[in-house]
Amino acid sequence: MWPPHITLLRPFVRVEDFAAAAEVLDEVLREYPEAMELSFKMHTVKHHDYCTSLWLVPDEESSDKILALQESVQAVFPQCKRSKYAF
């Protein structure tokens, strides 16, 4: 099972490029000095007695914050913009 997460880049950078990517991300993320406060609503779908899907959907303000962060990160990793999903 996947832990809770938000995908900002897809495809990901290669493992051998992680150190360099971390340095670039560090510079970009310094523009965000405070932790972001985000709000989500929980949605569930019960498939049967032993299987339920759960996901969180950000409210409009939170969605705008996430999209702004995603744009900042994707600007320095243009090769990682192939996702068909907003985030």
Short mmCIF file of N, CA, C and O in Angstrom, two decimals, residues 3-84:
data_model
loop_
_atom_site.label_atom_id
_atom_site.label_comp_id
_atom_site.label_asym_id
_atom_site.label_seq_id
_atom_site.Cartn_x
_atom_site.Cartn_y
_atom_site.Cartn_z
N PRO A 3 1.84 4.98 1.11
CA PRO A 3 1.56 5.91 2.21
C PRO A 3 0.95 7.19 1.64
O PRO A 3 1.07 7.46 0.44
N PRO A 4 0.31 7.98 2.48
CA PRO A 4 -0.24 9.25 1.99
C PRO A 4 0.87 10.10 1.36
O PRO A 4 1.97 10.21 1.89
N HIS A 5 0.57 10.65 0.20
CA HIS A 5 1.57 11.46 -0.50
C HIS A 5 0.89 12.34 -1.55
O HIS A 5 -0.27 12.12 -1.90
N ILE A 6 1.64 13.31 -2.05
CA ILE A 6 1.23 14.14 -3.18
C ILE A 6 2.36 14.06 -4.19
O ILE A 6 3.51 14.35 -3.86
N THR A 7 2.06 13.67 -5.40
CA THR A 7 3.08 13.56 -6.44
C THR A 7 3.24 14.91 -7.12
O THR A 7 2.30 15.42 -7.72
N LEU A 8 4.43 15.50 -6.99
CA LEU A 8 4.70 16.79 -7.62
C LEU A 8 5.45 16.63 -8.94
O LEU A 8 5.37 17.49 -9.81
N LEU A 9 6.20 15.55 -9.08
CA LEU A 9 6.99 15.30 -10.29
C LEU A 9 6.71 13.89 -10.78
O LEU A 9 6.67 12.96 -10.00
N ARG A 10 6.56 13.77 -12.09
CA ARG A 10 6.42 12.45 -12.70
C ARG A 10 6.80 12.57 -14.15
O ARG A 10 6.24 13.42 -14.84
N PRO A 11 7.70 11.79 -14.67
CA PRO A 11 8.42 10.73 -13.98
C PRO A 11 9.42 11.32 -13.01
O PRO A 11 9.71 12.52 -13.03
N PHE A 12 9.94 10.48 -12.14
CA PHE A 12 10.88 10.92 -11.13
C PHE A 12 12.28 11.03 -11.72
O PHE A 12 12.55 10.53 -12.81
N VAL A 13 13.18 11.68 -11.00
CA VAL A 13 14.56 11.76 -11.46
C VAL A 13 15.23 10.40 -11.23
O VAL A 13 14.80 9.63 -10.37
N ARG A 14 16.28 10.14 -11.99
CA ARG A 14 16.99 8.87 -11.85
C ARG A 14 17.70 8.81 -10.50
O ARG A 14 18.12 9.84 -9.97
N VAL A 15 17.84 7.62 -9.97
CA VAL A 15 18.47 7.42 -8.66
C VAL A 15 19.85 8.05 -8.62
O VAL A 15 20.23 8.71 -7.65
N GLU A 16 20.62 7.89 -9.69
CA GLU A 16 21.98 8.43 -9.71
C GLU A 16 21.99 9.97 -9.71
O GLU A 16 23.03 10.58 -9.47
N ASP A 17 20.85 10.59 -9.95
CA ASP A 17 20.76 12.05 -9.95
C ASP A 17 20.15 12.61 -8.67
O ASP A 17 19.94 13.83 -8.55
N PHE A 18 19.86 11.75 -7.68
CA PHE A 18 19.19 12.19 -6.46
C PHE A 18 19.96 13.29 -5.73
O PHE A 18 19.37 14.27 -5.26
N ALA A 19 21.26 13.15 -5.58
CA ALA A 19 22.04 14.14 -4.82
C ALA A 19 21.95 15.52 -5.47
O ALA A 19 21.70 16.52 -4.80
N ALA A 20 22.13 15.57 -6.78
CA ALA A 20 22.06 16.85 -7.50
C ALA A 20 20.63 17.40 -7.45
O ALA A 20 20.43 18.60 -7.25
N ALA A 21 19.65 16.51 -7.59
CA ALA A 21 18.24 16.95 -7.54
C ALA A 21 17.90 17.51 -6.17
O ALA A 21 17.17 18.50 -6.06
N ALA A 22 18.43 16.90 -5.13
CA ALA A 22 18.16 17.38 -3.76
C ALA A 22 18.69 18.80 -3.57
O ALA A 22 18.04 19.63 -2.93
N GLU A 23 19.85 19.08 -4.14
CA GLU A 23 20.42 20.43 -4.03
C GLU A 23 19.53 21.45 -4.74
O GLU A 23 19.28 22.54 -4.23
N VAL A 24 19.07 21.09 -5.93
CA VAL A 24 18.19 22.00 -6.69
C VAL A 24 16.88 22.20 -5.95
O VAL A 24 16.39 23.33 -5.82
N LEU A 25 16.30 21.12 -5.44
CA LEU A 25 15.05 21.23 -4.69
C LEU A 25 15.22 22.08 -3.43
O LEU A 25 14.32 22.85 -3.08
N ASP A 26 16.35 21.93 -2.77
CA ASP A 26 16.61 22.72 -1.57
C ASP A 26 16.53 24.21 -1.89
O ASP A 26 15.92 24.98 -1.14
N GLU A 27 17.09 24.62 -3.01
CA GLU A 27 17.04 26.03 -3.40
C GLU A 27 15.61 26.48 -3.68
O GLU A 27 15.20 27.56 -3.26
N VAL A 28 14.87 25.66 -4.40
CA VAL A 28 13.48 26.01 -4.74
C VAL A 28 12.63 26.09 -3.48
O VAL A 28 11.84 27.02 -3.30
N LEU A 29 12.80 25.12 -2.59
CA LEU A 29 11.95 25.06 -1.40
C LEU A 29 12.28 26.13 -0.37
O LEU A 29 11.47 26.41 0.52
N ARG A 30 13.42 26.78 -0.50
CA ARG A 30 13.75 27.90 0.40
C ARG A 30 12.79 29.07 0.16
O ARG A 30 12.65 29.95 1.02
N GLU A 31 12.13 29.10 -0.99
CA GLU A 31 11.13 30.14 -1.27
C GLU A 31 9.87 29.93 -0.43
O GLU A 31 9.02 30.81 -0.36
N TYR A 32 9.75 28.78 0.20
CA TYR A 32 8.61 28.43 1.03
C TYR A 32 9.10 28.28 2.48
O TYR A 32 9.30 27.18 2.96
N PRO A 33 9.33 29.43 3.18
CA PRO A 33 9.97 29.36 4.49
C PRO A 33 9.12 28.71 5.58
O PRO A 33 9.64 28.20 6.55
N GLU A 34 7.83 28.72 5.44
CA GLU A 34 6.95 28.17 6.47
C GLU A 34 6.28 26.90 5.95
O GLU A 34 6.10 26.72 4.74
N ALA A 35 5.90 26.07 6.86
CA ALA A 35 5.15 24.86 6.49
C ALA A 35 3.80 25.30 5.91
O ALA A 35 3.19 26.26 6.37
N MET A 36 3.37 24.60 4.89
CA MET A 36 2.06 24.89 4.30
C MET A 36 0.97 24.24 5.13
O MET A 36 1.10 23.09 5.53
N GLU A 37 -0.08 24.98 5.36
CA GLU A 37 -1.24 24.40 6.02
C GLU A 37 -2.26 24.08 4.94
O GLU A 37 -2.67 24.97 4.18
N LEU A 38 -2.63 22.82 4.85
CA LEU A 38 -3.55 22.36 3.81
C LEU A 38 -4.76 21.71 4.45
O LEU A 38 -4.66 21.10 5.52
N SER A 39 -5.91 21.83 3.79
CA SER A 39 -7.14 21.20 4.26
C SER A 39 -7.67 20.25 3.20
O SER A 39 -7.63 20.56 2.00
N PHE A 40 -8.13 19.09 3.66
CA PHE A 40 -8.62 18.06 2.76
C PHE A 40 -9.96 17.53 3.26
O PHE A 40 -10.25 17.57 4.45
N LYS A 41 -10.74 17.02 2.32
CA LYS A 41 -11.96 16.28 2.66
C LYS A 41 -11.72 14.83 2.30
O LYS A 41 -11.11 14.53 1.27
N MET A 42 -12.19 13.93 3.15
CA MET A 42 -12.00 12.51 2.91
C MET A 42 -13.17 11.95 2.09
O MET A 42 -14.33 12.26 2.35
N HIS A 43 -12.81 11.16 1.10
CA HIS A 43 -13.80 10.45 0.29
C HIS A 43 -13.51 8.96 0.37
O HIS A 43 -12.34 8.56 0.37
N THR A 44 -14.55 8.16 0.45
CA THR A 44 -14.36 6.72 0.49
C THR A 44 -15.31 6.03 -0.47
O THR A 44 -16.38 6.56 -0.80
N VAL A 45 -14.90 4.87 -0.93
CA VAL A 45 -15.75 4.00 -1.74
C VAL A 45 -15.60 2.60 -1.17
O VAL A 45 -14.49 2.08 -1.08
N LYS A 46 -16.70 2.01 -0.74
CA LYS A 46 -16.66 0.64 -0.24
C LYS A 46 -16.95 -0.29 -1.40
O LYS A 46 -18.04 -0.28 -1.97
N HIS A 47 -15.95 -1.10 -1.76
CA HIS A 47 -16.08 -2.01 -2.89
C HIS A 47 -16.80 -3.29 -2.47
O HIS A 47 -17.62 -3.80 -3.22
N HIS A 48 -16.48 -3.80 -1.29
CA HIS A 48 -17.16 -4.93 -0.67
C HIS A 48 -16.72 -4.98 0.79
O HIS A 48 -16.02 -4.08 1.25
N ASP A 49 -17.11 -5.99 1.54
CA ASP A 49 -16.84 -6.04 2.98
C ASP A 49 -15.37 -5.90 3.34
O ASP A 49 -15.04 -5.44 4.42
N TYR A 50 -14.47 -6.32 2.48
CA TYR A 50 -13.05 -6.34 2.82
C TYR A 50 -12.21 -5.36 2.00
O TYR A 50 -10.99 -5.44 2.01
N CYS A 51 -12.84 -4.47 1.28
CA CYS A 51 -12.07 -3.56 0.43
C CYS A 51 -12.75 -2.20 0.36
O CYS A 51 -13.87 -2.08 -0.15
N THR A 52 -12.06 -1.18 0.86
CA THR A 52 -12.54 0.19 0.81
C THR A 52 -11.41 1.08 0.31
O THR A 52 -10.27 0.95 0.75
N SER A 53 -11.71 1.95 -0.63
CA SER A 53 -10.73 2.93 -1.10
C SER A 53 -11.00 4.24 -0.39
O SER A 53 -12.15 4.63 -0.17
N LEU A 54 -9.92 4.91 -0.01
CA LEU A 54 -10.01 6.20 0.68
C LEU A 54 -9.05 7.15 -0.01
O LEU A 54 -7.94 6.77 -0.35
N TRP A 55 -9.47 8.37 -0.23
CA TRP A 55 -8.57 9.39 -0.76
C TRP A 55 -8.97 10.73 -0.19
O TRP A 55 -10.07 10.93 0.27
N LEU A 56 -8.01 11.64 -0.22
CA LEU A 56 -8.21 12.98 0.31
C LEU A 56 -8.21 13.97 -0.85
O LEU A 56 -7.36 13.90 -1.73
N VAL A 57 -9.14 14.90 -0.82
CA VAL A 57 -9.26 15.91 -1.87
C VAL A 57 -9.05 17.28 -1.22
O VAL A 57 -9.74 17.63 -0.26
N PRO A 58 -8.07 18.05 -1.73
CA PRO A 58 -7.82 19.36 -1.13
C PRO A 58 -8.94 20.35 -1.46
O PRO A 58 -9.56 20.28 -2.51
N ASP A 59 -9.17 21.27 -0.51
CA ASP A 59 -10.12 22.34 -0.80
C ASP A 59 -9.47 23.28 -1.82
O ASP A 59 -8.31 23.11 -2.19
N GLU A 60 -10.22 24.27 -2.29
CA GLU A 60 -9.72 25.14 -3.37
C GLU A 60 -8.45 25.90 -2.99
O GLU A 60 -7.50 25.97 -3.76
N GLU A 61 -8.41 26.47 -1.79
CA GLU A 61 -7.22 27.21 -1.35
C GLU A 61 -6.00 26.28 -1.26
O GLU A 61 -4.91 26.63 -1.71
N SER A 62 -6.19 25.11 -0.72
CA SER A 62 -5.10 24.14 -0.61
C SER A 62 -4.65 23.68 -1.98
O SER A 62 -3.45 23.52 -2.25
N SER A 63 -5.60 23.46 -2.87
CA SER A 63 -5.27 23.05 -4.23
C SER A 63 -4.41 24.10 -4.92
O SER A 63 -3.42 23.77 -5.59
N ASP A 64 -4.76 25.36 -4.73
CA ASP A 64 -3.96 26.45 -5.32
C ASP A 64 -2.53 26.45 -4.78
O ASP A 64 -1.58 26.65 -5.52
N LYS A 65 -2.38 26.22 -3.48
CA LYS A 65 -1.04 26.17 -2.87
C LYS A 65 -0.22 25.00 -3.44
O LYS A 65 0.96 25.14 -3.74
N ILE A 66 -0.86 23.85 -3.56
CA ILE A 66 -0.18 22.67 -4.08
C ILE A 66 0.24 22.89 -5.53
O ILE A 66 1.36 22.57 -5.93
N LEU A 67 -0.66 23.46 -6.33
CA LEU A 67 -0.34 23.72 -7.74
C LEU A 67 0.80 24.72 -7.88
O LEU A 67 1.66 24.57 -8.75
N ALA A 68 0.85 25.74 -7.03
CA ALA A 68 1.94 26.72 -7.07
C ALA A 68 3.26 26.04 -6.73
O ALA A 68 4.28 26.28 -7.39
N LEU A 69 3.26 25.18 -5.72
CA LEU A 69 4.47 24.44 -5.36
C LEU A 69 4.88 23.52 -6.50
O LEU A 69 6.06 23.46 -6.87
N GLN A 70 3.93 22.84 -7.10
CA GLN A 70 4.22 21.94 -8.21
C GLN A 70 4.83 22.71 -9.38
O GLN A 70 5.81 22.27 -9.98
N GLU A 71 4.30 23.88 -9.70
CA GLU A 71 4.84 24.69 -10.79
C GLU A 71 6.28 25.10 -10.50
O GLU A 71 7.14 25.07 -11.38
N SER A 72 6.57 25.47 -9.24
CA SER A 72 7.93 25.86 -8.86
C SER A 72 8.90 24.70 -9.03
O SER A 72 10.01 24.87 -9.54
N VAL A 73 8.49 23.53 -8.60
CA VAL A 73 9.36 22.34 -8.68
C VAL A 73 9.53 21.90 -10.13
O VAL A 73 10.63 21.59 -10.58
N GLN A 74 8.44 21.90 -10.89
CA GLN A 74 8.52 21.47 -12.28
C GLN A 74 9.33 22.44 -13.14
O GLN A 74 9.92 22.04 -14.14
N ALA A 75 9.40 23.69 -12.74
CA ALA A 75 10.18 24.68 -13.51
C ALA A 75 11.66 24.31 -13.54
O ALA A 75 12.34 24.58 -14.52
N VAL A 76 12.17 23.69 -12.48
CA VAL A 76 13.58 23.32 -12.44
C VAL A 76 13.81 21.87 -12.88
O VAL A 76 14.95 21.43 -13.01
N PHE A 77 12.73 21.12 -13.09
CA PHE A 77 12.81 19.75 -13.59
C PHE A 77 11.84 19.60 -14.78
O PHE A 77 10.87 18.85 -14.70
N PRO A 78 12.09 20.31 -15.89
CA PRO A 78 11.14 20.27 -17.00
C PRO A 78 10.97 18.87 -17.59
O PRO A 78 9.94 18.58 -18.19
N GLN A 79 11.94 17.99 -17.40
CA GLN A 79 11.83 16.63 -17.91
C GLN A 79 10.81 15.81 -17.11
O GLN A 79 10.46 14.70 -17.50
N CYS A 80 10.33 16.36 -16.01
CA CYS A 80 9.39 15.64 -15.13
C CYS A 80 7.98 16.21 -15.22
O CYS A 80 7.24 16.20 -14.24
N LYS A 81 7.58 16.70 -16.36
CA LYS A 81 6.25 17.31 -16.52
C LYS A 81 5.28 16.41 -17.27
O LYS A 81 4.27 16.87 -17.74
N ARG A 82 5.58 15.14 -17.38
CA ARG A 82 4.76 14.30 -18.22
C ARG A 82 3.49 13.77 -17.54
O ARG A 82 2.71 13.06 -18.16
N SER A 83 3.27 14.11 -16.30
CA SER A 83 2.09 13.59 -15.62
C SER A 83 0.83 14.17 -16.25
O SER A 83 0.75 15.34 -16.58
N LYS A 84 -0.19 13.33 -16.41
CA LYS A 84 -1.47 13.80 -16.91
C LYS A 84 -2.34 14.33 -15.78
O LYS A 84 -3.42 14.82 -16.00
#
